[in-house]
CSV table of C-alpha atoms in Angstrom, one decimal:
chain,number,residue,atom,x,y,z
A,105,MET,CA,-7.7,101.5,33.4
A,106,HIS,CA,-7.2,98.3,32.1
A,107,TYR,CA,-6.8,97.9,28.3
A,108,PHE,CA,-9.0,94.4,26.7
A,109,LEU,CA,-9.2,93.1,23.4
A,110,GLY,CA,-12.4,91.4,22.0
A,111,LYS,CA,-13.3,88.7,24.1
A,112,ASN,CA,-9.8,88.3,26.1
A,113,GLN,CA,-10.7,89.6,29.3
A,114,ARG,CA,-7.1,89.5,30.9
A,115,ARG,CA,-4.8,92.4,31.0
A,116,THR,CA,-3.4,92.7,27.7
A,117,ALA,CA,-1.4,94.6,25.1
A,118,PHE,CA,-2.7,96.4,21.8
A,119,VAL,CA,-2.1,94.2,18.8
A,120,ILE,CA,-2.1,95.7,15.6
A,121,LEU,CA,-4.7,95.4,13.6
A,122,GLY,CA,-5.4,95.1,9.7
A,123,CYS,CA,-6.8,98.4,9.4
A,124,ILE,CA,-5.0,100.0,6.2
A,125,PHE,CA,-8.0,102.9,6.0
A,126,LEU,CA,-6.3,104.4,8.8
A,127,LEU,CA,-3.1,105.6,6.8
A,128,THR,CA,-5.1,108.1,6.1
A,129,ALA,CA,-4.1,109.6,9.1
A,130,GLY,CA,-1.9,112.7,9.0
A,131,ILE,CA,1.8,112.3,10.4
A,132,VAL,CA,3.8,115.1,10.5
A,133,GLY,CA,7.6,115.6,9.8
A,134,ALA,CA,10.5,115.9,11.8
A,135,ALA,CA,11.4,118.4,14.5
A,136,ASP,CA,12.5,122.0,13.9
A,137,GLY,CA,16.5,122.0,13.5
A,138,PRO,CA,18.6,123.3,16.8
A,139,VAL,CA,17.5,126.3,18.3
A,140,SER,CA,19.9,128.0,20.9
A,141,VAL,CA,18.5,130.6,23.2
A,142,LYS,CA,19.9,132.5,26.5
A,143,GLY,CA,18.2,135.6,28.2
A,144,VAL,CA,17.3,136.7,31.2
A,145,ARG,CA,14.1,135.7,32.7
A,146,LYS,CA,11.7,138.1,33.3
A,147,MET,CA,9.1,138.5,35.8
A,148,ALA,CA,5.4,139.6,35.4
A,149,ILE,CA,2.0,140.4,38.1
A,150,ILE,CA,-0.9,139.0,37.4
A,151,GLU,CA,-3.9,140.8,39.0
A,152,THR,CA,-7.1,139.5,39.7
A,153,ASN,CA,-9.9,140.2,42.0
A,154,TYR,CA,-9.2,137.3,44.2
A,155,GLY,CA,-5.6,138.8,44.4
A,156,SER,CA,-2.0,139.0,42.9
A,157,ILE,CA,0.0,136.3,41.6
A,158,THR,CA,3.6,137.2,40.7
A,159,VAL,CA,5.4,134.6,38.1
A,160,GLU,CA,8.4,134.2,36.5
A,161,LEU,CA,8.6,133.7,32.8
A,162,PHE,CA,11.3,131.7,31.4
A,163,SER,CA,12.5,133.8,28.1
A,164,ASP,CA,15.6,131.3,28.0
A,165,ALA,CA,12.9,128.2,27.4
A,166,ALA,CA,10.2,129.8,25.7
A,167,PRO,CA,11.0,133.8,24.2
A,168,LYS,CA,8.4,133.7,21.5
A,169,THR,CA,5.9,132.4,24.1
A,170,VAL,CA,7.0,134.8,26.9
A,171,GLU,CA,7.0,137.6,24.4
A,172,ASN,CA,3.3,136.9,22.7
A,173,PHE,CA,2.1,136.3,26.2
A,174,LEU,CA,4.1,140.2,27.3
A,175,ALA,CA,2.9,142.1,24.3
A,176,LEU,CA,-0.6,141.0,24.0
A,177,ALA,CA,-0.8,142.0,28.2
A,178,GLU,CA,0.8,145.2,27.2
A,179,GLY,CA,-1.0,146.5,24.1
A,180,ARG,CA,2.3,145.9,21.9
A,181,LYS,CA,0.5,143.4,19.5
A,182,GLU,CA,-2.5,143.7,17.1
A,183,TYR,CA,-5.4,141.1,17.9
A,184,THR,CA,-8.5,140.5,16.0
A,185,ASP,CA,-11.4,142.0,18.4
A,186,PRO,CA,-13.9,138.8,18.4
A,187,LYS,CA,-17.0,141.1,18.4
A,188,THR,CA,-16.4,143.3,15.2
A,189,GLY,CA,-13.4,140.9,13.5
A,190,GLU,CA,-10.9,143.8,13.3
A,191,ASN,CA,-7.7,143.7,13.9
A,192,ILE,CA,-7.2,146.4,17.2
A,193,THR,CA,-4.6,147.0,19.8
A,194,GLY,CA,-5.0,147.1,23.5
A,195,ASN,CA,-4.4,145.8,26.5
A,196,PHE,CA,-5.4,142.2,25.5
A,197,TYR,CA,-6.1,140.3,29.0
A,198,ASP,CA,-7.7,143.0,31.0
A,199,GLY,CA,-11.1,142.1,31.9
A,200,LEU,CA,-10.8,138.7,30.6
A,201,VAL,CA,-11.9,135.9,33.0
A,202,PHE,CA,-10.7,132.2,34.6
A,203,HIS,CA,-13.5,130.8,32.5
A,204,ARG,CA,-12.4,127.0,33.4
A,205,VAL,CA,-11.5,126.1,36.8
A,206,ILE,CA,-10.9,122.3,37.8
A,207,ASP,CA,-10.1,121.8,41.8
A,208,GLY,CA,-6.6,119.6,42.0
A,209,PHE,CA,-6.0,120.3,38.2
A,210,MET,CA,-5.6,123.8,37.2
A,211,ILE,CA,-7.3,127.5,36.0
A,212,GLN,CA,-7.7,128.6,32.7
A,213,GLY,CA,-7.9,131.6,31.2
A,214,GLY,CA,-7.2,134.4,28.7
A,215,CYS,CA,-10.0,133.5,26.0
A,216,PRO,CA,-11.3,136.8,24.7
A,217,ARG,CA,-14.9,134.9,24.4
A,218,GLY,CA,-14.8,133.5,27.8
A,219,ASN,CA,-16.1,130.4,27.2
A,220,GLY,CA,-12.8,128.7,26.0
A,221,THR,CA,-13.2,129.0,22.2
A,222,GLY,CA,-11.5,132.2,21.5
A,223,ASP,CA,-7.9,133.5,20.0
A,224,PRO,CA,-6.2,136.3,19.1
A,225,GLY,CA,-6.8,135.8,15.6
A,226,TYR,CA,-3.7,133.9,14.9
A,227,ARG,CA,-1.9,130.5,16.1
A,228,PHE,CA,2.0,129.9,17.0
A,229,ASP,CA,4.0,126.7,17.5
A,230,ASP,CA,4.9,125.2,20.6
A,231,GLU,CA,8.5,125.9,22.1
A,232,MET,CA,9.3,122.4,23.8
A,233,ASP,CA,12.6,120.4,23.8
A,234,ALA,CA,11.9,116.4,24.1
A,235,ASP,CA,15.1,115.7,25.2
A,236,ALA,CA,15.1,118.3,27.8
A,237,LEU,CA,12.1,116.9,29.4
A,238,GLY,CA,13.3,113.6,29.2
A,239,LEU,CA,10.8,112.1,26.5
A,240,ASP,CA,13.4,110.8,24.5
A,241,LYS,CA,14.6,108.0,27.3
A,242,ILE,CA,10.8,107.3,28.2
A,243,LYS,CA,9.8,104.0,26.7
A,244,ALA,CA,6.1,104.2,24.9
A,245,PHE,CA,5.1,100.8,25.9
A,246,ASP,CA,6.3,98.4,28.4
A,247,THR,CA,8.1,95.0,28.5
A,248,ASN,CA,4.4,93.7,28.1
A,249,GLY,CA,3.1,95.9,25.6
A,250,MET,CA,1.3,98.0,27.7
A,251,PRO,CA,1.0,101.4,26.8
A,252,HIS,CA,3.2,104.5,29.2
A,253,GLN,CA,0.3,105.9,31.3
A,254,TRP,CA,1.0,109.1,29.3
A,255,LEU,CA,0.1,108.3,26.1
A,256,MET,CA,-3.8,108.3,27.6
A,257,LEU,CA,-5.0,105.4,25.2
A,258,GLN,CA,-8.5,104.1,26.7
A,259,SER,CA,-9.0,101.3,23.6
A,260,GLN,CA,-8.0,99.5,21.0
A,261,ASP,CA,-9.2,102.3,18.1
A,262,ASP,CA,-6.9,104.6,20.3
A,263,PHE,CA,-4.0,102.9,19.6
A,264,ASN,CA,-5.0,102.3,15.8
A,265,ARG,CA,-5.7,106.2,15.4
A,266,GLN,CA,-2.5,107.6,17.6
A,267,ILE,CA,0.1,104.7,17.3
A,268,VAL,CA,-0.3,102.3,14.5
A,269,ALA,CA,-1.5,104.5,11.8
A,270,PRO,CA,1.1,107.3,11.8
A,271,LEU,CA,3.9,104.6,12.2
A,272,LEU,CA,3.2,102.9,9.0
A,273,ARG,CA,2.4,106.1,7.1
A,274,LYS,CA,5.9,107.0,8.2
A,275,MET,CA,7.6,103.4,7.6
A,276,GLY,CA,5.7,103.8,3.6
A,277,ILE,CA,3.6,100.9,4.4
A,278,ASP,CA,0.1,101.4,2.2
A,279,SER,CA,-1.3,98.1,1.5
A,280,GLN,CA,-2.7,95.0,4.0
A,281,GLU,CA,-0.2,92.8,2.2
A,282,GLU,CA,2.9,95.1,3.0
A,283,LEU,CA,2.0,95.4,6.5
A,284,ASP,CA,1.8,91.5,6.6
A,285,GLN,CA,5.0,91.1,4.9
A,286,ARG,CA,6.4,93.7,7.3
A,287,MET,CA,4.7,92.7,10.4
A,288,GLU,CA,7.7,91.9,12.5
A,289,GLU,CA,9.6,94.9,11.8
A,290,VAL,CA,6.4,97.1,12.5
A,291,GLN,CA,6.5,95.3,16.0
A,292,GLU,CA,9.9,95.9,16.9
A,293,HIS,CA,9.7,99.5,15.9
A,294,ILE,CA,6.5,100.0,18.5
A,295,ALA,CA,8.9,97.8,21.1
A,296,ALA,CA,11.3,100.3,21.0
A,297,MET,CA,9.5,103.6,20.6
A,298,THR,CA,9.9,106.4,22.8
A,299,LEU,CA,7.5,108.8,24.2
A,300,LYS,CA,9.2,111.6,21.9
A,301,GLU,CA,8.5,109.3,18.9
A,302,ALA,CA,5.4,108.5,19.7
A,303,TYR,CA,4.3,112.3,20.2
A,304,GLU,CA,6.0,113.6,16.8
A,305,ASN,CA,3.9,110.8,15.0
A,306,MET,CA,0.9,112.5,16.6
A,307,GLY,CA,1.8,115.7,15.1
A,308,TYR,CA,4.2,117.4,17.9
A,309,HIS,CA,7.2,119.4,17.2
A,310,TYR,CA,10.0,119.9,19.3
A,311,MET,CA,12.9,122.1,19.3
A,312,SER,CA,16.8,121.5,20.7
A,313,GLY,CA,18.5,123.6,22.6
A,314,LEU,CA,15.7,125.0,24.8
A,315,ASP,CA,15.7,124.6,28.5
A,316,SER,CA,12.3,123.3,28.7
A,317,HIS,CA,10.1,122.7,31.8
A,318,PRO,CA,7.8,120.1,32.9
A,319,PRO,CA,4.4,120.9,34.2
A,320,VAL,CA,4.3,120.7,37.6
A,321,LYS,CA,2.3,122.8,40.1
A,322,GLY,CA,2.7,126.2,39.8
A,323,SER,CA,3.6,125.9,36.2
A,324,LEU,CA,2.3,128.6,34.2
A,325,ALA,CA,1.6,127.1,30.4
A,326,MET,CA,0.2,127.6,27.1
A,327,ALA,CA,-3.6,126.0,27.0
A,328,ASN,CA,-4.1,124.7,23.2
A,329,SER,CA,-6.4,122.1,21.0
A,330,GLY,CA,-3.5,120.1,19.9
A,331,PRO,CA,0.2,120.8,18.2
A,332,ASP,CA,0.8,124.4,17.7
A,333,THR,CA,-2.3,125.9,18.3
A,334,ASN,CA,-1.1,128.5,21.1
A,335,GLY,CA,-2.8,131.9,20.9
A,336,SER,CA,-3.6,133.6,24.6
A,337,GLN,CA,-5.1,131.2,26.6
A,338,PHE,CA,-2.8,129.8,29.4
A,339,PHE,CA,-3.7,127.7,32.4
A,340,ILE,CA,-2.0,127.7,35.8
A,341,ASN,CA,-1.1,123.8,37.5
A,342,LEU,CA,-2.9,123.2,40.6
A,343,ALA,CA,-0.6,119.7,40.9
A,344,ASP,CA,1.7,118.2,39.1
A,345,THR,CA,0.2,117.1,35.7
A,346,PRO,CA,3.2,114.9,34.1
A,347,TRP,CA,1.2,113.5,31.4
A,348,LEU,CA,1.0,116.6,29.4
A,349,THR,CA,4.9,116.9,29.4
A,350,GLY,CA,5.5,117.7,26.2
A,351,LYS,CA,2.3,118.5,24.9
A,352,HIS,CA,2.2,122.2,26.5
A,353,THR,CA,4.5,124.9,26.5
A,354,VAL,CA,5.4,125.6,29.9
A,355,PHE,CA,6.8,129.5,30.3
A,356,GLY,CA,7.0,130.1,33.4
A,357,ARG,CA,6.0,129.2,37.2
A,358,VAL,CA,4.4,131.2,40.5
A,359,VAL,CA,6.6,132.6,42.6
A,360,SER,CA,4.3,134.5,44.9
A,361,GLY,CA,0.2,133.6,45.2
A,362,MET,CA,0.3,130.7,45.0
A,363,ASP,CA,-2.7,131.0,47.7
A,364,VAL,CA,-4.5,133.3,45.3
A,365,VAL,CA,-4.1,130.6,42.6
A,366,GLU,CA,-5.3,127.5,44.8
A,367,THR,CA,-8.8,130.1,46.5
A,368,ILE,CA,-9.6,130.6,42.7
A,369,GLY,CA,-9.1,126.5,42.1
A,370,SER,CA,-11.6,125.9,45.0
A,371,VAL,CA,-14.6,128.3,43.6
A,372,SER,CA,-17.8,126.8,42.7
A,373,THR,CA,-18.2,125.9,39.0
A,374,ASP,CA,-20.9,124.6,36.9
A,375,GLY,CA,-20.7,121.3,35.1
A,376,SER,CA,-18.4,122.9,32.4
A,377,ASN,CA,-15.9,123.8,35.0
A,378,ARG,CA,-17.2,127.7,34.7
A,379,PRO,CA,-16.9,129.6,38.0
A,380,LEU,CA,-20.4,130.5,39.1
A,381,GLU,CA,-18.9,133.9,39.9
A,382,PRO,CA,-16.6,135.8,37.8
A,383,VAL,CA,-12.9,135.1,38.5
A,384,VAL,CA,-11.8,138.2,36.6
A,385,ILE,CA,-7.9,138.9,35.2
A,386,LYS,CA,-7.9,143.1,36.1
A,387,SER,CA,-4.4,143.1,34.2
A,388,ILE,CA,-1.2,141.7,33.6
A,389,ARG,CA,2.2,143.1,33.5
A,390,GLU,CA,5.8,143.1,33.6
A,391,LEU,CA,7.5,143.8,36.5
A,392,GLU,CA,11.1,146.0,36.2
């Protein structure tokens, strides 16, 4: 993807526009305090109508996420029935489907509505350590001012909303006049920005002391709709997805049954990436 500005058709960096109205965009404060978690990893088996998938769960890297996953699976956690709106208990995942399948990318399931819009009636925070993932060492922009590909900036507007607006709020710049006066300082800040800072400005929270894992092939990770919006939906990677690093909590990996995952990944789907024939989660249970 090439980035263009105005009539200039050469590959070039984004520039800081005078768009103070963008300052209404939100910014989230500093990351959570230090967390130190040590624990024995657990194993679980995901039974599907295509076969069994055994996963190792990273209790040491994402303890709350793992506990939520197992508690829902085993009926130990109350959730909201999407049909009645009542709070109930039961084996949450039994009978749900992998509603989103993209060959070469991932398979996603755990939605009680079966279409990607449902959750268990609550949301919880991400569990990720940006430093453990190396995001504090990766520059958000190269020496030519081009954005790192993981930022997924597709336009000048994306740059303004996701990079400039939250940075100006963080720096306390709230007028065009002040922006003009401090433009050099803003440019220097952007030049020194890491992916960790860029993501934090976008609203992602990070913890310290967690042995976080990148989303590689076979990873089990939480699906979400943005920072701290985890519920019950999860996905299993069919390939490495480095651009998702620091955006989704990775809480496990497939240790056997990757062939089942790949078979599911190759099923026929409709225009919404929904399998034409249901791919059913029969059960999820912890292995002793």
